[in-house]
Amino acid sequence: MGPVARLAALLALLALGPRGPAGPAAQGDTFSALTSVARALAPERRLLALLRRYLRGEEARLRDLTRFYDKVLSLHEDSATPVANPLLAFTLIKRLQSDWRNVVHSLEASENSQALKDGYQKVEQDLPAFEDLEGAARALMRLQDVYMLNVKGLARGLFQRVTGSAVTDLYSPRRLFSLTADDCFQVGKVAYDMGDYYHAIPWLEEAVSLFRGSYGKWNTEDEASLEDALDHLAFASFQAGNVSYALSLSREFLLYSPDNKRMARNVLKYERLLADSPKQMVAEAVIQRPNVPHLQTRDTYEGLCQTLGSQPTHYQIPSLYCSYETNSNPYLLLQPFRKEVIHLEPYVVLYHDFVNDMEAQKIKGLAEPWLQRSVVASGEKQLQVDYRISKSAWLKDSVDPMLVTLDHRIAALTGLDVQPPYAEYLQVVNYGIGGHYEPHFDHATSPSSPLYRMKSGNRVATFMIYLSAVEAGGATAFIYANFSMPVVKNAALFWWNLHRSGEGDGDTLHAGCPVLVGDKWVANKWIHEYGQEFRRPCSSSPED
């Protein structure tokens, strides 16, 4: 091993250092919380350090090769150089018999490369898994759908909603970040592998367009090529019913790879199909968006999300009002909270500045080491599902005195008993890339729900604290009530899940809209029926 390579290997080992206490994230869960995605920056910084040392080693090697090249070239350019000179004759033979072999088969290049590979293997366990790439790709498709984003605009770093001829900027980034052809191909391929040609085709078309623009250039980091993109797009188009487009793409593929027999057979197949049915030559295939059987309210849900948060203004509905709230509690007399009534049926209120920045940061810090992929109840089981993308952690009051103070504050505002077993521990949630939670009820709708294992009744109320701001998206949408609440940093949203009769309030069906841009954190306090009998007396009417 050469001195440069030995130095590179030593520095690579030093750069890795000891492992921190947190350890690697669960495989395939990085994409589901933005704080986990942020942690992925650390191993990439270590890889950058390794690559920098590799480049320095290679630069030293190339300088030495340049020296050898210049020395030999000078001998050939000197026309007066007589081969008859025994010294020159000897060095020529030595170069051809020994020097050139050493240059061509130099171990220095492989040693430099091996040091880089060894360093990569040491950080590999901390890197996102392939499932994370799939999850992140699906997140881009989710944002594309919910916010009606234009794929071509997304590839250029623009967040634009396109409806007919109208183009609306939903978010204007300070610095544009464009996707590469290979980036677009990977998103399209994830959809392609799922048989989702509705999403695959526009992403693959963008990949083809970008690959065409840079054809002949190869980026080391790319996995795909123009031929790959044409191949996938042709078959996706055929599956979608656009045979003439599939034929055109397949013929273009053969221009670059004329010996590909499989593609040649496809061309013959498409030509026969078009000959048998000439109308397909001009027919334009209409691809339907994949159906989501469990989501019956998709159009309303997405329409509310697209408003990025909206609710009736007070002058439109005079019964909505703002006030300073003490709830007749001595605890709040000197420092009442600003209360905003958002909706009456269901009753939804917003308490502004419920926590301060320091408290919000502390809650996030306490929860972060314990975050795990969020689950939903399915019968008696708890499952990870695509319609809830986030990580969550449960914080007991004993973790920090500040959480006890928080409970006192919630109890004073709501008038409810928030101590276990009459309420659950604080649940802290961090949303991932395009993180969301499709329409759901907080209260149990089935007797087999795991909520009843607590033996404290159903969830009578929800108290949700926004621990962060987001730049776009992430609103809380109430589907049947037909309004959405934008994220208000440090504020808390409160609503009743049950009528006074104990029946579930169907109008509380709500959703966490996908986060378009930003890092969304919330903390939930779910309060149960038992213990509230004299604080919120029941009623014989299911409408109360």
Coordinates of C-alpha atoms in Angstrom, one line a residue:
M1 CA 0.0 0.0 0.0
G2 CA 1.4 3.4 -1.0
P3 CA 2.0 6.2 1.5
V4 CA -0.9 8.3 0.1
A5 CA -3.3 5.4 0.3
R6 CA -2.2 4.4 3.8
L7 CA -2.8 8.0 4.9
A8 CA -6.2 8.0 3.3
A9 CA -7.2 4.8 5.0
L10 CA -6.0 6.1 8.4
L11 CA -7.8 9.4 8.1
A12 CA -11.0 7.5 7.0
L13 CA -11.0 5.5 10.1
L14 CA -10.4 8.5 12.3
A15 CA -13.2 10.4 10.5
L16 CA -15.7 7.7 11.4
G17 CA -15.1 7.9 15.1
P18 CA -17.1 6.1 17.8
R19 CA -20.8 5.4 17.3
G20 CA -23.2 7.7 19.2
P21 CA -25.7 6.3 21.7
A22 CA -28.7 6.7 19.4
G23 CA -27.7 3.9 17.0
P24 CA -29.2 3.5 13.5
A25 CA -32.8 4.1 12.7
A26 CA -35.1 1.2 12.0
Q27 CA -34.6 0.0 8.4
G28 CA -37.1 1.6 6.1
D29 CA -38.4 4.1 8.6
T30 CA -36.2 7.1 7.9
F31 CA -38.6 8.7 5.5
S32 CA -41.5 8.6 8.0
A33 CA -40.3 11.4 10.2
L34 CA -38.4 14.5 9.2
T35 CA -36.2 14.4 12.2
S36 CA -35.0 10.9 11.1
V37 CA -34.3 12.3 7.6
A38 CA -32.3 15.1 9.2
R39 CA -30.2 12.5 11.0
A40 CA -29.3 11.0 7.6
L41 CA -27.2 14.2 7.0
A42 CA -24.6 13.0 9.5
P43 CA -23.5 9.8 7.6
E44 CA -23.5 11.8 4.4
R45 CA -21.1 14.3 6.0
R46 CA -18.8 11.4 6.9
L47 CA -19.0 10.1 3.3
L48 CA -18.1 13.6 2.0
A49 CA -15.0 13.6 4.3
L50 CA -14.1 10.2 2.9
L51 CA -14.6 11.3 -0.7
R52 CA -12.5 14.4 -0.1
R53 CA -9.6 12.3 1.2
Y54 CA -10.0 9.9 -1.7
L55 CA -9.8 12.9 -4.2
R56 CA -6.7 14.2 -2.5
G57 CA -5.0 10.8 -2.8
E58 CA -6.1 10.6 -6.5
E59 CA -4.9 14.1 -7.2
A60 CA -1.4 13.2 -5.8
R61 CA -1.4 10.0 -8.0
L62 CA -2.5 11.9 -11.1
R63 CA 0.2 14.5 -10.5
D64 CA 2.8 11.7 -10.4
L65 CA 1.3 10.2 -13.6
T66 CA 1.4 13.6 -15.3
R67 CA 5.1 13.9 -14.4
F68 CA 5.8 10.5 -16.0
Y69 CA 3.8 11.5 -19.1
D70 CA 5.7 14.7 -19.5
K71 CA 9.0 13.0 -19.1
V72 CA 8.3 10.4 -21.8
L73 CA 6.7 12.9 -24.1
S74 CA 9.7 15.2 -23.9
L75 CA 11.9 12.3 -25.1
H76 CA 9.6 11.7 -28.1
E77 CA 9.4 15.4 -29.0
D78 CA 13.2 15.8 -29.0
S79 CA 14.0 14.8 -32.6
A80 CA 17.6 14.9 -31.8
T81 CA 17.3 12.0 -29.3
P82 CA 19.5 9.2 -30.8
V83 CA 18.3 5.7 -30.0
A84 CA 22.0 4.8 -30.5
N85 CA 22.7 6.3 -27.2
P86 CA 23.0 3.2 -24.9
L87 CA 21.6 5.1 -21.9
L88 CA 18.5 6.2 -23.8
A89 CA 18.2 2.7 -25.4
F90 CA 18.4 1.2 -22.0
T91 CA 15.7 3.5 -20.5
L92 CA 13.4 2.9 -23.5
I93 CA 13.6 -0.9 -22.9
K94 CA 13.2 -0.5 -19.2
R95 CA 10.1 1.8 -19.7
L96 CA 8.4 -0.7 -22.0
Q97 CA 9.4 -3.8 -20.0
S98 CA 8.9 -2.4 -16.5
D99 CA 7.8 1.2 -16.1
W100 CA 4.6 1.1 -18.2
R101 CA 3.5 -2.2 -16.5
N102 CA 3.9 -0.5 -13.1
V103 CA 2.0 2.5 -14.2
V104 CA -0.9 0.6 -15.8
H105 CA -1.1 -1.9 -12.9
S106 CA -0.3 0.5 -10.2
L107 CA -1.9 -0.5 -6.8
E108 CA -2.2 3.1 -5.8
A109 CA -5.5 3.6 -7.6
S110 CA -7.0 0.4 -6.2
E111 CA -5.7 1.3 -2.7
N112 CA -7.3 4.7 -2.8
S113 CA -10.5 3.2 -4.0
Q114 CA -10.4 0.5 -1.4
A115 CA -10.0 3.0 1.4
L116 CA -13.1 4.8 0.2
K117 CA -15.0 1.5 0.0
D118 CA -13.9 0.4 3.5
G119 CA -15.1 3.8 4.9
Y120 CA -18.4 3.5 3.1
Q121 CA -19.0 0.0 4.5
K122 CA -18.5 1.4 8.0
V123 CA -21.3 4.0 7.6
E124 CA -23.5 1.8 5.5
Q125 CA -25.6 0.6 8.4
D126 CA -26.6 4.2 9.2
L127 CA -27.8 4.9 5.7
P128 CA -31.5 4.8 4.6
A129 CA -32.8 1.5 3.2
F130 CA -34.3 0.9 -0.2
E131 CA -37.7 1.0 1.5
D132 CA -37.0 4.6 2.4
L133 CA -36.4 5.4 -1.2
E134 CA -39.7 3.8 -2.1
G135 CA -41.4 5.7 0.7
A136 CA -39.9 9.0 -0.3
A137 CA -41.0 8.4 -3.9
R138 CA -44.5 7.6 -2.9
A139 CA -44.5 10.8 -0.8
L140 CA -43.7 12.9 -3.9
M141 CA -46.6 11.2 -5.7
R142 CA -48.9 11.9 -2.7
L143 CA -48.0 15.6 -2.8
Q144 CA -48.5 15.5 -6.6
D145 CA -52.0 14.2 -6.1
V146 CA -53.3 16.0 -3.0
Y147 CA -51.9 19.5 -4.1
M148 CA -52.4 18.9 -7.9
L149 CA -48.7 19.6 -8.5
N150 CA -47.2 19.6 -12.0
V151 CA -44.5 17.0 -12.4
K152 CA -42.5 19.1 -14.8
G153 CA -42.6 22.0 -12.3
L154 CA -41.6 19.7 -9.4
A155 CA -38.6 18.5 -11.4
R156 CA -37.5 22.1 -11.8
G157 CA -38.0 22.7 -8.0
L158 CA -41.3 24.6 -8.4
F159 CA -44.4 23.8 -6.3
Q160 CA -47.1 24.7 -8.7
R161 CA -50.8 23.7 -8.9
V162 CA -52.0 23.4 -12.4
T163 CA -55.7 23.4 -13.1
G164 CA -56.5 23.8 -16.8
S165 CA -54.6 26.8 -18.0
A166 CA -54.2 28.3 -14.5
V167 CA -50.9 27.9 -12.6
T168 CA -50.7 28.7 -8.9
D169 CA -47.5 28.9 -6.9
L170 CA -48.2 27.1 -3.6
Y171 CA -44.8 27.7 -2.3
S172 CA -41.8 29.7 -3.5
P173 CA -38.5 28.3 -2.4
R174 CA -35.6 30.6 -1.6
R175 CA -33.4 28.5 -3.8
L176 CA -34.5 26.3 -6.7
F177 CA -33.4 22.7 -6.5
S178 CA -33.9 20.7 -9.6
L179 CA -34.2 16.9 -9.9
T180 CA -31.9 15.0 -12.3
A181 CA -33.1 12.6 -15.0
D182 CA -32.1 9.7 -12.7
D183 CA -34.0 11.2 -9.8
C184 CA -37.2 11.3 -11.9
F185 CA -36.6 7.8 -13.3
Q186 CA -36.4 6.4 -9.7
V187 CA -39.7 8.0 -8.8
G188 CA -41.3 6.7 -11.9
K189 CA -39.8 3.2 -11.5
V190 CA -41.3 2.9 -7.9
A191 CA -44.7 3.6 -9.4
Y192 CA -44.0 1.3 -12.4
D193 CA -43.0 -1.6 -10.1
M194 CA -46.4 -1.1 -8.3
G195 CA -48.3 -1.3 -11.6
D196 CA -49.3 2.4 -11.0
Y197 CA -48.9 3.7 -14.6
Y198 CA -50.9 6.9 -13.7
H199 CA -48.0 8.1 -11.7
A200 CA -45.2 6.3 -13.5
I201 CA -45.8 7.8 -17.0
P202 CA -45.4 11.6 -16.1
W203 CA -42.2 10.9 -14.1
L204 CA -40.7 8.6 -16.7
E205 CA -41.6 11.2 -19.4
E206 CA -39.7 13.8 -17.5
A207 CA -36.8 11.4 -17.1
V208 CA -36.7 10.7 -20.8
S209 CA -36.8 14.4 -21.6
L210 CA -33.9 15.2 -19.3
F211 CA -31.9 12.2 -20.4
R212 CA -32.3 13.3 -24.1
G213 CA -31.0 16.7 -23.2
S214 CA -27.8 15.3 -21.7
Y215 CA -27.4 12.3 -23.9
G216 CA -23.7 11.3 -24.3
K217 CA -22.8 12.5 -20.8
W218 CA -22.6 10.0 -18.0
N219 CA -22.8 10.8 -14.3
T220 CA -21.1 8.3 -12.1
E221 CA -23.9 8.4 -9.5
D222 CA -26.6 7.6 -12.0
E223 CA -28.2 4.2 -12.0
A224 CA -30.3 4.6 -15.1
S225 CA -29.9 5.8 -18.7
L226 CA -32.0 7.1 -21.5
E227 CA -32.4 3.5 -22.7
D228 CA -33.8 2.4 -19.3
A229 CA -36.2 5.3 -19.2
L230 CA -37.4 4.7 -22.8
D231 CA -37.8 1.0 -22.0
H232 CA -40.0 1.5 -18.9
L233 CA -42.0 4.4 -20.4
A234 CA -42.8 2.3 -23.5
F235 CA -44.1 -0.6 -21.5
A236 CA -46.0 1.7 -19.1
S237 CA -47.6 3.4 -22.1
F238 CA -48.6 0.1 -23.7
Q239 CA -50.1 -1.0 -20.4
A240 CA -52.1 2.2 -20.3
G241 CA -53.4 1.5 -23.7
N242 CA -51.3 4.0 -25.8
V243 CA -49.9 1.6 -28.3
S244 CA -48.7 4.2 -30.8
Y245 CA -46.7 6.0 -28.2
A246 CA -45.2 2.7 -27.0
L247 CA -44.2 2.0 -30.6
S248 CA -42.6 5.4 -31.0
L249 CA -40.6 5.0 -27.8
S250 CA -39.5 1.5 -28.7
R251 CA -38.2 2.6 -32.1
E252 CA -36.3 5.3 -30.4
F253 CA -34.8 2.8 -28.0
L254 CA -33.6 0.7 -30.9
L255 CA -31.7 3.7 -32.3
Y256 CA -29.5 3.6 -29.3
S257 CA -29.5 -0.2 -28.8
P258 CA -30.2 -1.8 -32.2
D259 CA -29.2 -5.3 -31.0
N260 CA -31.8 -5.6 -28.3
K261 CA -34.0 -8.5 -29.4
R262 CA -36.6 -8.1 -26.8
M263 CA -37.3 -4.5 -27.9
A264 CA -37.3 -5.6 -31.5
R265 CA -40.0 -8.2 -30.7
N266 CA -42.0 -5.5 -28.9
V267 CA -41.9 -3.2 -32.0
L268 CA -43.2 -6.0 -34.1
K269 CA -46.0 -6.7 -31.6
Y270 CA -47.0 -3.0 -31.4
E271 CA -47.0 -2.8 -35.2
R272 CA -49.3 -5.8 -35.5
L273 CA -51.7 -4.4 -32.9
L274 CA -51.9 -1.1 -34.7
A275 CA -52.4 -2.8 -38.1
D276 CA -55.3 -4.8 -36.6
S277 CA -56.8 -1.7 -35.0
P278 CA -55.7 1.5 -36.9
K279 CA -57.9 3.6 -34.6
Q280 CA -55.4 3.1 -31.8
M281 CA -52.9 5.1 -33.8
V282 CA -54.8 8.3 -33.0
A283 CA -56.5 7.2 -29.8
E284 CA -55.3 9.1 -26.8
A285 CA -55.2 6.9 -23.7
V286 CA -56.9 8.3 -20.5
I287 CA -55.2 6.9 -17.4
Q288 CA -57.4 6.7 -14.3
R289 CA -55.8 7.6 -11.0
P290 CA -55.6 4.5 -8.8
N291 CA -58.6 4.1 -6.5
V292 CA -58.2 4.1 -2.7
P293 CA -61.0 1.9 -1.4
H294 CA -60.6 2.9 2.2
L295 CA -60.8 6.6 1.5
Q296 CA -64.4 7.4 0.6
T297 CA -64.0 11.2 1.1
R298 CA -60.9 11.7 -1.0
D299 CA -62.2 14.6 -3.1
T300 CA -63.4 16.6 -0.1
Y301 CA -60.2 15.8 1.9
E302 CA -57.9 16.9 -0.9
G303 CA -60.0 20.0 -1.6
L304 CA -59.7 21.1 2.0
C305 CA -55.9 20.4 2.0
Q306 CA -55.5 22.4 -1.2
T307 CA -56.7 25.6 0.6
L308 CA -53.6 25.2 2.9
G309 CA -55.9 26.0 5.8
S310 CA -59.1 27.9 5.8
Q311 CA -62.1 28.4 8.1
P312 CA -65.2 30.7 8.1
T313 CA -64.4 34.3 9.0
H314 CA -66.0 35.8 12.0
Y315 CA -68.0 38.4 10.0
Q316 CA -69.6 35.6 8.0
I317 CA -70.7 33.6 11.1
P318 CA -71.2 36.0 14.0
S319 CA -71.5 33.2 16.5
L320 CA -67.8 32.6 16.1
Y321 CA -65.7 34.8 18.4
C322 CA -62.4 35.4 20.1
S323 CA -62.0 35.9 23.9
Y324 CA -59.6 35.7 26.8
E325 CA -60.3 32.4 28.5
T326 CA -59.9 31.7 32.2
N327 CA -62.6 29.0 32.4
S328 CA -63.3 30.4 35.9
N329 CA -60.1 28.7 37.1
P330 CA -57.8 30.6 39.5
Y331 CA -54.8 29.1 37.7
L332 CA -55.6 31.2 34.6
L333 CA -56.8 34.5 36.2
L334 CA -53.5 36.3 35.9
Q335 CA -52.6 34.8 32.5
P336 CA -55.7 33.9 30.5
F337 CA -55.3 32.3 27.1
R338 CA -56.4 33.8 23.8
K339 CA -59.3 31.6 22.7
E340 CA -60.6 31.5 19.1
V341 CA -63.8 29.6 18.4
I342 CA -63.2 27.9 15.0
H343 CA -66.4 25.9 14.6
L344 CA -69.6 25.2 16.6
E345 CA -70.7 21.8 15.4
P346 CA -68.4 20.1 16.1
Y347 CA -67.1 22.5 18.7
V348 CA -63.5 23.3 17.8
V349 CA -61.5 26.0 19.5
L350 CA -57.9 27.2 19.1
Y351 CA -55.9 28.4 22.1
H352 CA -53.1 30.7 20.8
D353 CA -49.6 30.6 22.4
F354 CA -50.5 27.6 24.6
V355 CA -46.8 26.8 24.8
N356 CA -43.8 29.0 24.3
D357 CA -40.8 28.3 22.0
M358 CA -38.7 26.9 24.8
E359 CA -41.4 24.5 26.0
A360 CA -42.1 23.3 22.4
Q361 CA -38.4 22.7 21.8
K362 CA -38.1 20.8 25.1
I363 CA -41.1 18.5 24.3
K364 CA -39.5 17.7 20.9
G365 CA -36.2 17.0 22.4
L366 CA -37.6 14.7 25.1
A367 CA -39.5 12.7 22.4
E368 CA -37.0 12.5 19.7
P369 CA -34.9 9.6 21.1
W370 CA -38.1 7.5 21.4
L371 CA -39.7 8.1 18.1
Q372 CA -41.0 5.0 16.3
R373 CA -43.2 4.5 13.2
S374 CA -46.8 5.5 14.0
V375 CA -49.4 2.8 13.9
V376 CA -53.2 2.6 13.6
A377 CA -55.7 0.3 15.2
S378 CA -57.0 -2.4 13.0
G379 CA -59.3 -4.6 15.1
E380 CA -57.2 -5.6 18.0
K381 CA -53.9 -5.1 16.2
Q382 CA -51.7 -2.1 15.7
L383 CA -50.4 -1.8 12.1
Q384 CA -48.1 0.5 10.1
V385 CA -50.0 1.8 7.1
D386 CA -49.3 4.1 4.1
Y387 CA -52.2 6.4 5.0
R388 CA -50.4 7.4 8.2
I389 CA -46.8 8.6 7.6
S390 CA -45.1 9.8 10.8
K391 CA -43.2 8.7 13.9
S392 CA -44.5 9.1 17.4
A393 CA -43.4 8.8 21.0
W394 CA -45.3 8.7 24.3
L395 CA -44.1 10.8 27.2
K396 CA -45.0 10.1 30.8
D397 CA -45.5 13.0 33.2
S398 CA -42.5 11.7 35.2
V399 CA -40.1 12.3 32.4
D400 CA -39.9 16.1 33.1
P401 CA -41.6 18.5 35.6
M402 CA -42.6 20.7 32.6
L403 CA -45.0 18.0 31.4
V404 CA -46.8 18.1 34.8
T405 CA -47.2 21.9 34.3
L406 CA -48.5 21.2 30.8
D407 CA -51.1 18.8 32.3
H408 CA -52.2 21.4 34.8
R409 CA -52.6 24.0 32.0
I410 CA -54.7 21.6 29.9
A411 CA -56.9 20.7 32.9
A412 CA -57.5 24.3 33.7
L413 CA -58.5 25.2 30.2
T414 CA -60.8 22.2 29.5
G415 CA -62.1 21.6 33.0
L416 CA -61.3 17.8 32.5
D417 CA -59.3 15.3 34.5
V418 CA -56.2 14.7 32.4
Q419 CA -54.4 12.4 34.8
P420 CA -54.0 8.7 33.9
P421 CA -56.0 6.5 33.7
Y422 CA -58.5 9.2 32.7
A423 CA -56.3 10.5 29.9
E424 CA -53.4 9.1 27.9
Y425 CA -49.8 10.1 28.1
L426 CA -48.7 12.9 25.8
Q427 CA -48.1 11.6 22.3
V428 CA -45.6 13.6 20.3
V429 CA -45.6 13.1 16.5
N430 CA -43.1 14.1 13.9
Y431 CA -44.3 13.9 10.2
G432 CA -42.0 12.6 7.5
I433 CA -41.6 13.5 3.8
G434 CA -45.1 14.3 2.7
G435 CA -46.2 13.2 6.1
H436 CA -49.9 12.9 6.6
Y437 CA -52.8 11.0 8.3
E438 CA -55.8 10.4 6.1
P439 CA -59.3 11.0 7.4
H440 CA -59.9 9.2 10.7
F441 CA -61.7 9.5 14.0
D442 CA -59.7 9.9 17.3
H443 CA -62.4 8.0 19.2
A444 CA -62.9 4.3 18.9
T445 CA -65.7 3.2 16.4
S446 CA -65.5 -0.5 17.2
P447 CA -65.9 -2.4 20.6
S448 CA -62.7 -4.4 19.7
S449 CA -60.6 -1.2 19.6
P450 CA -57.4 -1.4 21.7
L451 CA -58.5 1.9 23.3
Y452 CA -61.0 0.0 25.5
R453 CA -58.1 -2.0 27.0
M454 CA -57.4 1.0 29.1
K455 CA -60.8 0.5 30.8
S456 CA -61.4 4.2 31.0
G457 CA -64.0 4.5 28.2
N458 CA -63.7 6.1 24.8
R459 CA -61.8 9.2 23.9
V460 CA -64.1 12.1 24.8
A461 CA -61.9 14.9 23.7
T462 CA -58.7 15.7 21.8
F463 CA -56.2 18.4 22.8
M464 CA -53.6 18.9 20.0
I465 CA -50.6 21.2 20.3
Y466 CA -48.8 22.5 17.3
L467 CA -45.1 22.4 18.3
S468 CA -43.7 23.8 15.1
A469 CA -44.6 25.9 12.1
V470 CA -44.6 24.6 8.5
E471 CA -43.9 26.6 5.4
A472 CA -46.7 25.0 3.3
G473 CA -49.3 22.2 3.8
G474 CA -49.9 20.2 6.9
A475 CA -53.4 21.6 7.8
T476 CA -55.9 19.8 9.9
A477 CA -58.9 19.2 7.8
F478 CA -62.4 18.4 9.3
I479 CA -64.0 16.6 6.4
Y480 CA -67.8 16.7 7.2
A481 CA -67.6 20.0 8.9
N482 CA -65.9 21.3 5.7
F483 CA -63.1 23.4 7.0
S484 CA -59.4 23.1 7.5
M485 CA -57.1 24.6 10.2
P486 CA -53.6 25.7 9.2
V487 CA -50.7 24.9 11.4
V488 CA -50.3 27.7 14.0
K489 CA -47.1 27.4 15.9
N490 CA -47.4 27.0 19.7
A491 CA -51.2 27.0 19.5
A492 CA -53.5 24.2 20.7
L493 CA -56.6 22.9 19.0
F494 CA -59.4 21.4 21.2
W495 CA -62.5 19.5 20.2
W496 CA -65.0 17.0 21.6
N497 CA -65.0 13.6 20.0
L498 CA -68.2 12.3 21.7
H499 CA -71.6 13.8 22.2
R500 CA -72.8 14.2 25.9
S501 CA -74.7 11.0 25.3
G502 CA -71.5 9.1 24.8
E503 CA -72.1 8.5 21.1
G504 CA -69.3 9.3 18.7
D505 CA -69.6 12.6 16.8
G506 CA -69.4 11.7 13.2
D507 CA -68.6 15.3 12.3
T508 CA -65.2 15.0 13.9
L509 CA -63.8 13.0 11.0
H510 CA -60.5 14.8 10.4
A511 CA -57.1 14.4 8.7
G512 CA -53.6 15.7 8.8
C513 CA -52.9 17.0 5.3
P514 CA -49.6 16.1 3.8
V515 CA -46.8 18.4 4.7
L516 CA -45.7 20.1 1.5
V517 CA -42.7 22.0 2.9
G518 CA -41.5 22.1 6.5
D519 CA -41.0 20.0 9.7
K520 CA -44.4 19.4 11.4
W521 CA -44.5 18.4 15.1
V522 CA -47.6 18.0 17.2
A523 CA -48.4 16.8 20.7
N524 CA -51.7 15.0 21.4
K525 CA -53.4 14.7 24.7
W526 CA -56.4 12.3 24.5
I527 CA -58.9 12.5 27.3
H528 CA -61.2 9.6 28.2
E529 CA -64.8 9.4 29.4
Y530 CA -64.3 8.0 32.8
G531 CA -63.4 10.6 35.4
Q532 CA -65.3 13.3 33.6
E533 CA -68.8 12.3 34.8
F534 CA -69.2 15.5 36.9
R535 CA -67.0 17.7 34.8
R536 CA -69.0 17.0 31.6
P537 CA -72.3 15.4 32.6
C538 CA -73.9 13.1 30.1
S539 CA -77.2 13.7 28.4
S540 CA -80.1 11.6 27.2
S541 CA -80.1 13.3 23.8
P542 CA -77.6 12.0 21.2
E543 CA -77.4 15.4 19.6
D544 CA -76.0 17.2 22.7

